[in-house]
Short mmCIF file of C-alpha atoms in Angstrom, two decimals:
data_model
loop_
_atom_site.label_atom_id
_atom_site.label_comp_id
_atom_site.label_asym_id
_atom_site.label_seq_id
_atom_site.Cartn_x
_atom_site.Cartn_y
_atom_site.Cartn_z
CA MET K 1 -39.34 -111.96 -6.69
CA LEU K 2 -35.78 -110.73 -6.85
CA LYS K 3 -35.28 -107.08 -5.95
CA ILE K 4 -32.05 -105.19 -6.59
CA TYR K 5 -31.01 -101.83 -5.19
CA ASN K 6 -30.46 -99.77 -8.33
CA THR K 7 -27.95 -96.98 -7.70
CA LEU K 8 -29.42 -95.05 -10.63
CA ALA K 9 -32.94 -95.10 -9.13
CA ARG K 10 -31.70 -94.92 -5.53
CA ALA K 11 -34.24 -97.58 -4.61
CA LYS K 12 -34.83 -101.31 -4.62
CA GLN K 13 -36.53 -102.39 -7.81
CA THR K 14 -38.07 -105.68 -8.89
CA PHE K 15 -35.65 -107.32 -11.29
CA SER K 16 -37.07 -107.77 -14.78
CA PRO K 17 -34.50 -108.88 -17.37
CA ILE K 18 -34.50 -107.51 -20.89
CA VAL K 19 -34.86 -111.04 -22.27
CA ALA K 20 -37.01 -113.39 -20.22
CA GLY K 21 -34.93 -116.04 -18.48
CA LYS K 22 -31.58 -114.46 -19.41
CA VAL K 23 -29.31 -112.04 -17.54
CA SER K 24 -26.50 -109.96 -19.02
CA MET K 25 -24.09 -108.68 -16.35
CA TYR K 26 -20.89 -106.65 -16.66
CA VAL K 27 -18.57 -105.95 -13.72
CA CYS K 28 -15.56 -103.66 -13.77
CA GLY K 29 -12.51 -105.75 -13.02
CA MET K 30 -8.94 -105.10 -12.03
CA THR K 31 -6.12 -102.93 -13.38
CA VAL K 32 -3.30 -105.44 -13.41
CA TYR K 33 -0.07 -103.74 -12.33
CA ASP K 34 0.20 -105.25 -8.83
CA TYR K 35 -1.26 -107.97 -6.62
CA CYS K 36 -4.97 -107.60 -5.85
CA HIS K 37 -5.87 -106.25 -2.43
CA LEU K 38 -8.79 -107.12 -0.18
CA GLY K 39 -10.95 -104.40 -1.76
CA HIS K 40 -10.60 -106.22 -5.07
CA ALA K 41 -11.47 -109.48 -3.28
CA ARG K 42 -14.77 -107.93 -2.20
CA VAL K 43 -15.70 -107.11 -5.79
CA MET K 44 -14.78 -110.62 -6.90
CA VAL K 45 -16.64 -112.41 -4.10
CA VAL K 46 -19.73 -110.17 -4.04
CA PHE K 47 -20.44 -110.49 -7.75
CA ASP K 48 -19.56 -114.17 -7.65
CA MET K 49 -22.34 -114.48 -5.07
CA VAL K 50 -24.69 -112.49 -7.32
CA ASN K 51 -23.76 -114.66 -10.31
CA ARG K 52 -24.36 -117.87 -8.32
CA TRP K 53 -27.73 -116.74 -7.01
CA LEU K 54 -28.96 -115.60 -10.43
CA ARG K 55 -28.05 -119.00 -11.87
CA SER K 56 -29.62 -120.80 -8.92
CA SER K 57 -32.77 -118.76 -9.54
CA GLY K 58 -32.99 -120.27 -13.01
CA TYR K 59 -31.50 -117.50 -15.13
CA ASP K 60 -29.16 -118.12 -18.04
CA VAL K 61 -26.40 -115.67 -17.08
CA THR K 62 -23.70 -114.14 -19.25
CA TYR K 63 -21.20 -112.67 -16.82
CA VAL K 64 -18.45 -110.39 -18.16
CA ARG K 65 -15.66 -108.99 -15.96
CA ASN K 66 -13.01 -106.97 -17.78
CA ILE K 67 -9.27 -106.62 -17.27
CA THR K 68 -7.56 -103.24 -17.70
CA ASP K 69 -4.15 -104.10 -19.14
CA ILE K 70 -3.09 -100.64 -20.35
CA ASP K 71 -3.06 -97.38 -18.40
CA ASP K 72 -0.65 -94.87 -16.84
CA LYS K 73 0.06 -96.99 -13.75
CA ILE K 74 0.81 -100.07 -15.82
CA ILE K 75 3.21 -98.15 -18.07
CA ALA K 76 4.96 -96.57 -15.07
CA ARG K 77 5.31 -99.90 -13.23
CA ALA K 78 6.66 -101.72 -16.31
CA ASN K 79 9.25 -98.97 -16.83
CA GLU K 80 10.16 -99.06 -13.14
CA ASN K 81 10.65 -102.84 -13.30
CA GLY K 82 12.45 -102.80 -16.62
CA GLU K 83 10.01 -105.29 -18.13
CA THR K 84 7.53 -105.24 -20.98
CA ILE K 85 3.92 -104.30 -20.37
CA THR K 86 2.82 -107.71 -21.60
CA ALA K 87 5.13 -109.50 -19.17
CA LEU K 88 3.91 -107.34 -16.27
CA THR K 89 0.20 -107.67 -16.98
CA SER K 90 0.37 -111.40 -17.77
CA ARG K 91 2.10 -112.05 -14.45
CA PHE K 92 -0.50 -110.17 -12.45
CA ILE K 93 -3.44 -111.62 -14.40
CA ASP K 94 -2.15 -115.07 -13.43
CA ALA K 95 -1.82 -113.94 -9.81
CA MET K 96 -5.33 -112.46 -9.85
CA ASN K 97 -6.81 -115.71 -11.15
CA GLU K 98 -4.93 -117.71 -8.51
CA ASP K 99 -6.27 -115.45 -5.75
CA ALA K 100 -9.82 -115.63 -7.12
CA ALA K 101 -9.70 -119.42 -7.34
CA ARG K 102 -8.53 -119.72 -3.74
CA LEU K 103 -11.50 -117.56 -2.69
CA GLY K 104 -13.87 -119.91 -4.50
CA VAL K 105 -14.72 -117.36 -7.20
CA TRP K 106 -16.04 -118.82 -10.45
CA ARG K 107 -14.39 -117.54 -13.62
CA PRO K 108 -16.60 -115.09 -15.58
CA ASP K 109 -18.05 -116.27 -18.88
CA GLN K 110 -15.99 -113.60 -20.62
CA GLU K 111 -12.87 -111.84 -19.32
CA PRO K 112 -11.95 -109.32 -22.04
CA ARG K 113 -8.64 -107.48 -21.92
CA ALA K 114 -8.68 -103.84 -22.98
CA THR K 115 -5.82 -104.13 -25.47
CA ASP K 116 -7.79 -106.68 -27.50
CA TYR K 117 -10.61 -104.18 -28.13
CA ILE K 118 -8.83 -101.11 -29.46
CA HIS K 119 -10.75 -101.31 -32.76
CA GLU K 120 -14.10 -101.30 -30.94
CA MET K 121 -13.01 -98.30 -28.86
CA ILE K 122 -11.90 -96.35 -31.93
CA THR K 123 -15.22 -97.10 -33.63
CA MET K 124 -17.19 -95.82 -30.64
CA ILE K 125 -15.05 -92.68 -30.34
CA ASN K 126 -15.58 -91.99 -34.03
CA THR K 127 -19.34 -92.30 -33.55
CA LEU K 128 -19.23 -89.88 -30.61
CA ILE K 129 -17.33 -87.34 -32.73
CA GLU K 130 -19.87 -87.72 -35.55
CA ARG K 131 -22.73 -87.16 -33.08
CA GLN K 132 -20.96 -84.10 -31.65
CA HIS K 133 -20.45 -85.63 -28.22
CA ALA K 134 -16.66 -85.58 -28.63
CA TYR K 135 -13.99 -83.42 -30.20
CA VAL K 136 -10.34 -83.62 -31.22
CA ALA K 137 -8.23 -81.14 -29.25
CA ASP K 138 -5.27 -79.30 -30.72
CA ASN K 139 -2.86 -81.57 -28.84
CA GLY K 140 -4.22 -84.68 -30.60
CA ASP K 141 -6.24 -85.96 -27.62
CA VAL K 142 -9.93 -86.71 -28.09
CA TYR K 143 -12.30 -85.53 -25.34
CA TYR K 144 -15.92 -86.23 -24.47
CA ALA K 145 -17.90 -82.99 -24.22
CA VAL K 146 -19.95 -83.52 -21.06
CA SER K 147 -22.20 -80.50 -21.77
CA SER K 148 -23.44 -82.31 -24.89
CA PHE K 149 -25.08 -85.03 -22.79
CA ALA K 150 -28.18 -83.72 -21.03
CA ASN K 151 -28.32 -86.47 -18.40
CA TYR K 152 -24.71 -86.19 -17.25
CA GLY K 153 -24.66 -86.60 -13.46
CA GLN K 154 -27.71 -88.87 -13.24
CA LEU K 155 -25.82 -91.72 -11.56
CA SER K 156 -23.99 -89.58 -9.01
CA GLY K 157 -27.10 -87.48 -8.43
CA LYS K 158 -25.31 -84.22 -9.08
CA SER K 159 -25.86 -81.54 -11.68
CA LEU K 160 -23.03 -80.63 -14.00
CA GLU K 161 -22.81 -77.28 -12.20
CA ASP K 162 -22.42 -79.04 -8.84
CA LEU K 163 -19.77 -81.31 -10.27
CA ARG K 164 -17.82 -78.40 -11.74
CA ALA K 165 -17.91 -76.64 -8.38
CA GLY K 166 -17.17 -79.62 -6.16
CA GLU K 167 -14.85 -81.96 -8.01
CA ARG K 168 -11.11 -81.64 -8.23
CA VAL K 169 -10.39 -81.66 -11.93
CA GLU K 170 -6.96 -81.68 -13.48
CA VAL K 171 -6.35 -78.41 -15.28
CA ASP K 172 -5.98 -79.00 -19.01
CA VAL K 173 -5.89 -76.00 -21.33
CA HIS K 174 -6.85 -78.25 -24.25
CA LYS K 175 -10.31 -79.01 -22.82
CA ARG K 176 -13.35 -76.92 -23.66
CA ASP K 177 -14.78 -77.65 -20.20
CA PRO K 178 -12.86 -78.73 -17.08
CA MET K 179 -15.28 -81.69 -16.69
CA ASP K 180 -14.58 -83.07 -20.19
CA PHE K 181 -12.76 -86.39 -20.04
CA VAL K 182 -10.30 -88.05 -22.37
CA LEU K 183 -11.35 -90.77 -24.79
CA TRP K 184 -8.08 -91.07 -26.71
CA LYS K 185 -4.60 -89.99 -25.65
CA ALA K 186 -2.12 -88.90 -28.30
CA ALA K 187 1.07 -90.96 -28.28
CA LYS K 188 3.97 -89.89 -26.08
CA PRO K 189 7.58 -90.96 -26.54
CA GLY K 190 8.31 -94.37 -25.06
CA GLU K 191 4.66 -95.30 -24.57
CA PRO K 192 2.73 -98.01 -26.44
CA SER K 193 0.40 -96.71 -29.11
CA TRP K 194 -2.09 -97.81 -31.75
CA ASP K 195 -3.00 -96.15 -35.04
CA SER K 196 -6.25 -94.21 -35.16
CA PRO K 197 -7.96 -91.58 -37.35
CA TRP K 198 -6.52 -88.96 -34.97
CA GLY K 199 -2.98 -90.26 -35.06
CA PRO K 200 -1.09 -92.79 -32.93
CA GLY K 201 -2.25 -93.05 -29.32
CA ARG K 202 -4.01 -95.17 -26.76
CA PRO K 203 -7.49 -95.22 -25.22
CA GLY K 204 -8.55 -93.46 -22.07
CA TRP K 205 -9.75 -95.60 -19.20
CA HIS K 206 -13.52 -95.03 -19.39
CA ILE K 207 -14.04 -95.93 -23.04
CA GLU K 208 -12.83 -99.51 -22.65
CA CYS K 209 -15.81 -100.67 -20.55
CA SER K 210 -18.35 -99.06 -22.88
CA ALA K 211 -16.76 -100.76 -25.88
CA MET K 212 -16.28 -104.18 -24.27
CA GLY K 213 -19.73 -104.15 -22.68
CA GLU K 214 -21.30 -103.49 -26.07
CA ARG K 215 -19.20 -106.14 -27.78
CA HIS K 216 -20.18 -108.92 -25.37
CA LEU K 217 -23.61 -107.89 -24.09
CA GLY K 218 -25.01 -105.43 -26.65
CA GLN K 219 -25.87 -101.75 -26.53
CA HIS K 220 -28.39 -102.31 -23.72
CA PHE K 221 -27.95 -104.87 -20.95
CA ASP K 222 -29.31 -105.79 -17.53
CA ILE K 223 -26.76 -105.29 -14.75
CA HIS K 224 -23.54 -103.31 -14.40
CA GLY K 225 -21.57 -103.68 -11.19
CA GLY K 226 -18.41 -102.54 -9.48
CA GLY K 227 -17.02 -100.90 -6.39
CA GLN K 228 -18.65 -97.81 -4.93
CA ASP K 229 -15.61 -95.75 -5.88
CA LEU K 230 -16.40 -96.30 -9.58
CA GLN K 231 -19.83 -94.68 -9.41
CA PHE K 232 -18.24 -91.34 -10.29
CA PRO K 233 -16.60 -90.62 -12.61
CA HIS K 234 -16.07 -94.01 -14.26
CA HIS K 235 -19.63 -95.32 -14.44
CA GLU K 236 -21.06 -91.85 -15.00
CA ASN K 237 -18.75 -91.52 -17.99
CA GLU K 238 -19.66 -94.96 -19.29
CA ILE K 239 -23.33 -93.92 -19.40
CA ALA K 240 -22.46 -90.71 -21.25
CA GLN K 241 -20.32 -92.57 -23.79
CA SER K 242 -22.66 -95.48 -24.47
CA GLU K 243 -25.92 -93.54 -24.50
CA GLY K 244 -24.31 -90.74 -26.46
CA ALA K 245 -23.10 -93.20 -29.09
CA HIS K 246 -26.24 -95.32 -29.38
CA GLY K 247 -29.13 -93.14 -28.24
CA CYS K 248 -30.63 -95.86 -26.03
CA THR K 249 -30.54 -96.89 -22.37
CA PHE K 250 -27.17 -98.40 -21.52
CA VAL K 251 -27.89 -100.41 -18.34
CA ASN K 252 -31.08 -101.13 -16.39
CA TYR K 253 -29.62 -101.91 -12.94
CA TRP K 254 -26.47 -100.40 -11.46
CA MET K 255 -24.99 -102.25 -8.46
CA HIS K 256 -22.16 -100.95 -6.27
CA ASN K 257 -20.52 -102.77 -3.36
CA GLY K 258 -19.33 -100.82 -0.32
CA PHE K 259 -15.75 -100.10 0.61
CA ILE K 260 -13.50 -102.14 2.82
CA ARG K 261 -12.23 -99.80 5.50
CA VAL K 262 -9.18 -99.80 7.77
CA ASP K 263 -9.31 -97.38 10.72
CA ASP K 264 -12.36 -95.72 9.14
CA GLU K 265 -10.55 -95.01 5.88
CA LYS K 266 -11.18 -96.71 2.56
CA MET K 267 -8.63 -99.43 1.82
CA SER K 268 -6.66 -98.36 -1.25
CA LYS K 269 -3.19 -98.47 -2.70
CA SER K 270 -3.02 -94.67 -2.90
CA LEU K 271 -3.51 -94.39 0.88
CA GLY K 272 -0.99 -97.16 1.57
CA ASN K 273 -3.35 -98.92 3.98
CA PHE K 274 -4.12 -101.94 1.84
CA PHE K 275 -3.52 -105.63 2.40
CA THR K 276 -3.06 -107.88 -0.59
CA ILE K 277 -5.25 -110.95 -0.85
CA ARG K 278 -2.10 -113.02 -0.62
CA GLU K 279 -1.04 -111.40 2.64
CA VAL K 280 -4.43 -112.07 4.18
CA LEU K 281 -4.51 -115.67 2.91
CA ASP K 282 -1.13 -116.27 4.52
CA LYS K 283 -2.86 -115.72 7.88
CA TYR K 284 -6.40 -116.96 7.27
CA ASP K 285 -8.10 -119.82 5.49
CA ALA K 286 -9.54 -118.62 2.17
CA GLU K 287 -13.03 -119.76 3.11
CA VAL K 288 -12.85 -117.63 6.26
CA VAL K 289 -12.05 -114.60 4.10
CA ARG K 290 -14.95 -115.40 1.76
CA PHE K 291 -17.25 -115.78 4.79
CA PHE K 292 -15.97 -112.47 6.22
CA ILE K 293 -16.79 -110.66 2.97
CA LEU K 294 -20.25 -112.18 2.51
CA ARG K 295 -21.33 -111.90 6.14
CA ALA K 296 -21.87 -108.16 5.65
CA HIS K 297 -24.44 -106.82 3.21
CA TYR K 298 -22.67 -106.04 -0.05
CA ARG K 299 -23.64 -102.34 0.03
CA SER K 300 -22.42 -101.81 3.59
CA PRO K 301 -18.90 -100.74 4.53
CA LEU K 302 -16.79 -103.64 5.78
CA ASN K 303 -14.23 -103.02 8.52
CA TYR K 304 -11.05 -105.05 8.23
CA SER K 305 -9.13 -106.16 11.33
CA ASP K 306 -7.64 -109.33 12.75
CA HIS K 307 -10.42 -109.24 15.34
CA HIS K 308 -13.11 -109.37 12.65
CA LEU K 309 -11.30 -112.12 10.72
CA ASN K 310 -10.89 -114.17 13.92
CA ASP K 311 -14.57 -113.70 14.66
CA ALA K 312 -15.40 -114.88 11.13
CA LYS K 313 -13.24 -117.95 11.69
CA GLN K 314 -15.06 -118.84 14.89
CA ALA K 315 -18.45 -118.34 13.24
CA LEU K 316 -17.54 -120.54 10.27
CA THR K 317 -16.19 -123.12 12.70
CA ARG K 318 -19.65 -123.26 14.33
CA LEU K 319 -21.21 -124.07 10.97
CA TYR K 320 -18.66 -126.74 10.11
CA ASN K 321 -19.03 -128.32 13.56
CA ALA K 322 -22.69 -128.94 12.74
CA LEU K 323 -21.57 -131.09 9.80
CA ARG K 324 -18.69 -132.87 11.50
CA GLY K 325 -18.80 -136.60 12.16
CA ARG K 326 -22.02 -137.12 10.19
CA GLU K 327 -22.88 -138.78 6.92
CA VAL K 328 -24.56 -135.64 5.64
CA PRO K 329 -26.96 -136.58 2.83
CA GLN K 330 -27.08 -134.89 -0.54
CA VAL K 331 -30.46 -133.15 -0.65
CA ASP K 332 -32.39 -131.30 -3.31
CA ILE K 333 -33.61 -127.92 -2.15
CA ASP K 334 -37.36 -127.68 -1.63
CA TRP K 335 -37.82 -123.91 -1.73
CA GLN K 336 -41.23 -124.34 -0.06
CA GLN K 337 -39.55 -125.76 3.06
CA PRO K 338 -39.69 -122.96 5.71
CA ASP K 339 -35.93 -122.57 6.27
CA ALA K 340 -35.17 -122.70 2.54
CA ALA K 341 -37.99 -120.24 1.85
CA ARG K 342 -36.53 -117.77 4.40
CA PHE K 343 -33.08 -118.18 2.87
CA LYS K 344 -34.47 -117.48 -0.61
CA LEU K 345 -36.50 -114.52 0.64
CA ALA K 346 -33.31 -113.02 2.10
CA LEU K 347 -31.23 -113.34 -1.07
CA ASP K 348 -34.12 -112.17 -3.23
CA ASP K 349 -34.17 -109.01 -1.11
CA ASP K 350 -31.16 -107.31 -2.71
CA PHE K 351 -28.86 -110.23 -1.84
CA ASN K 352 -29.33 -109.85 1.92
CA THR K 353 -26.59 -112.23 3.03
CA PRO K 354 -26.76 -111.31 6.76
CA GLU K 355 -30.34 -112.62 6.86
CA ALA K 356 -29.35 -115.68 4.81
CA PHE K 357 -26.57 -116.43 7.31
CA ALA K 358 -29.06 -116.12 10.18
CA VAL K 359 -30.96 -119.02 8.60
CA LEU K 360 -27.75 -121.06 8.32
CA PHE K 361 -26.86 -120.56 11.98
CA GLU K 362 -30.37 -121.53 13.07
CA LEU K 363 -30.09 -124.71 10.99
CA ALA K 364 -26.67 -125.46 12.53
CA ASN K 365 -28.03 -124.99 16.05
CA GLU K 366 -31.00 -127.23 15.34
CA ALA K 367 -28.84 -129.91 13.69
CA ASN K 368 -26.59 -129.93 16.76
CA ARG K 369 -29.55 -130.07 19.15
CA THR K 370 -31.53 -132.77 17.39
CA GLY K 371 -28.86 -134.61 15.41
CA SER K 372 -31.07 -134.24 12.33
CA LEU K 373 -29.22 -135.30 9.18
CA ALA K 374 -31.91 -133.66 7.05
CA GLN K 375 -31.21 -130.27 8.65
CA ALA K 376 -27.46 -130.79 8.32
CA GLY K 377 -27.98 -131.63 4.64
CA LEU K 378 -30.10 -128.51 4.13
CA LEU K 379 -27.45 -126.41 5.90
CA LYS K 380 -24.77 -127.69 3.55
CA VAL K 381 -26.75 -127.24 0.34
CA LEU K 382 -27.98 -123.75 1.23
CA ALA K 383 -24.47 -122.65 2.23
CA GLY K 384 -23.34 -123.99 -1.13
CA GLN K 385 -25.42 -121.26 -2.78
CA LEU K 386 -22.88 -118.86 -1.25
CA GLY K 387 -19.85 -121.00 -2.08
CA LEU K 388 -19.38 -122.19 1.52
CA LEU K 389 -19.32 -125.44 3.59
CA GLN K 390 -18.48 -127.70 0.66
CA ARG K 391 -15.27 -129.16 2.12
CA ASP K 392 -14.82 -132.10 4.43
CA PRO K 393 -15.39 -130.55 7.88
CA ASP K 394 -12.15 -132.04 9.25
CA GLU K 395 -10.18 -130.43 6.43
CA PHE K 396 -11.40 -127.03 7.57
CA LEU K 397 -11.41 -127.63 11.32
CA LYS K 398 -7.94 -129.18 11.46
CA GLY K 399 -6.71 -126.53 9.08
CA ASP K 400 -3.23 -125.71 7.91
CA ALA K 401 -0.55 -126.33 10.52
CA GLY K 402 1.59 -123.43 9.37
CA ALA K 403 4.22 -123.05 12.07
CA GLY K 404 2.11 -125.09 14.54
CA LEU K 405 1.97 -128.76 15.38
CA ALA K 406 1.59 -131.19 12.49
CA ALA K 407 -1.52 -133.40 12.44
CA GLU K 408 0.48 -136.57 13.11
CA ASP K 409 2.05 -135.01 16.23
CA ILE K 410 -1.37 -133.98 17.51
CA GLU K 411 -2.76 -137.47 16.94
CA ARG K 412 0.24 -138.96 18.79
CA LEU K 413 -0.29 -136.67 21.79
CA ILE K 414 -4.00 -137.51 21.84
CA GLU K 415 -3.10 -141.21 21.98
CA GLU K 416 -0.65 -140.51 24.83
CA ARG K 417 -3.37 -138.61 26.68
CA LEU K 418 -5.80 -141.48 26.16
CA ALA K 419 -3.23 -143.94 27.52
CA ALA K 420 -2.65 -141.71 30.55
CA ARG K 421 -6.39 -141.59 31.25
CA ARG K 422 -6.67 -145.36 30.94
CA GLY K 423 -3.83 -145.64 33.47
CA LYS K 424 -5.66 -143.16 35.72
CA ASN K 425 -2.73 -140.74 35.39
CA PHE K 426 -5.06 -137.77 35.15
CA ALA K 427 -2.37 -135.22 35.92
CA GLU K 428 -0.45 -136.33 32.82
CA ALA K 429 -3.64 -136.35 30.74
CA ASP K 430 -4.38 -132.78 31.87
CA ARG K 431 -0.80 -131.73 31.15
CA ILE K 432 -1.06 -133.00 27.55
CA ARG K 433 -4.43 -131.30 27.08
CA ASP K 434 -3.03 -128.00 28.42
CA ALA K 435 0.03 -128.31 26.17
CA LEU K 436 -2.20 -128.80 23.14
CA THR K 437 -4.42 -125.90 24.18
CA ALA K 438 -1.34 -123.69 24.39
CA GLN K 439 -0.61 -124.67 20.77
CA GLY K 440 -4.12 -123.63 19.70
CA ILE K 441 -5.49 -127.19 19.57
CA ILE K 442 -9.00 -127.68 20.95
CA LEU K 443 -9.93 -131.22 22.07
CA GLU K 444 -13.53 -132.39 22.10
CA ASP K 445 -14.25 -135.59 24.06
CA THR K 446 -17.38 -137.50 23.06
CA ALA K 447 -18.72 -141.02 23.50
CA GLN K 448 -17.26 -141.80 20.08
CA GLY K 449 -13.77 -140.67 21.07
CA THR K 450 -11.68 -137.50 20.99
CA SER K 451 -11.73 -135.14 18.03
CA TRP K 452 -9.69 -131.98 17.62
CA ARG K 453 -9.59 -128.71 15.74
CA ARG K 454 -7.42 -125.66 15.57
CA SER K 455 -8.63 -122.58 17.40
#
């Protein structure tokens, strides 16, 4: 049975959906004012893997991943660029979708944009005011009163007193409590605004996910995911808003993926140590990046470096080599088969991809040793559960030339080497091989001829 580490419970729990056979899952998406970085790629790829495995396990999944298309950073960037907010956000939404597609990420079932749900946010804020969980300040902002919600701090595991003592909170004389957070911001000159019962303004960040989650999945749903950095305050505030408004459990299972780190610091735009997905994909095949992300357990930190990406490339090359030059059959998965059963056991154990990959490498080794097409077929179909190994092996292994030798030049040199060997000019054959090696081209001589791949 599937077990998920629930951040709220701080333990693995057997997954039991609210409605038998169906899964409702919401994941916090991107704020679209710039190109997505590799930390965003981890969120996309991790929850794409979760989505795929839930569907493969027979569940009817409704997967929602939101887009934040209004906030302070978006307004500032649009003003800096001299463009409209709509033009800015549309451009980066398109870029985000292009990056996700290259990484093999399936589109969510629903991808709501915050600005399309202002009415739902206003309705929820109004309910919170009526239930005395929120108040209108004298500056026109609306705040959530954290002291009104008895379970505030349950997700982060801290009491309200601990949070008041330990968190850096922006000083705001209009708040009743320093920990109170904004639900609605009164309009400022030059900023976009919407009409509301409290005057023109725009929503705070946290309220959008509560409102959009309810709209698409209901007041109570199965899984809520996102990056570890969202656990507090964003997800803590979502719980307070949604449970304060509706008086029922908001989410059953909270999932958080670990950070991507560079030199032992979290990758983030604010620290200036981030790499955009596009920058990374200029250097590495997209499937290598997907493999790199999934090779680590989703809750573990993931260290980014060229060394680790190169290692991922070599590992993925090993898997593709096991499929190369074979008519790999299409097979149906028999989950009772020992290798398939181990693979399933791994992913059912809180999506333990490192153990699942161990099964794939054992299958690759055995397929190479025995030449078994059945094992090669099982390797391919199991890897497909993770969105990997679905290309023609030569397409991956010969790769993108970039600034290197074109495929036709490599083939010509291989033919020249073959001619030299036939003429017993072994010095010339070795010279050509060494020249190709210097260009990152690896030759593999077999009884069937010479194949090649890029290192």
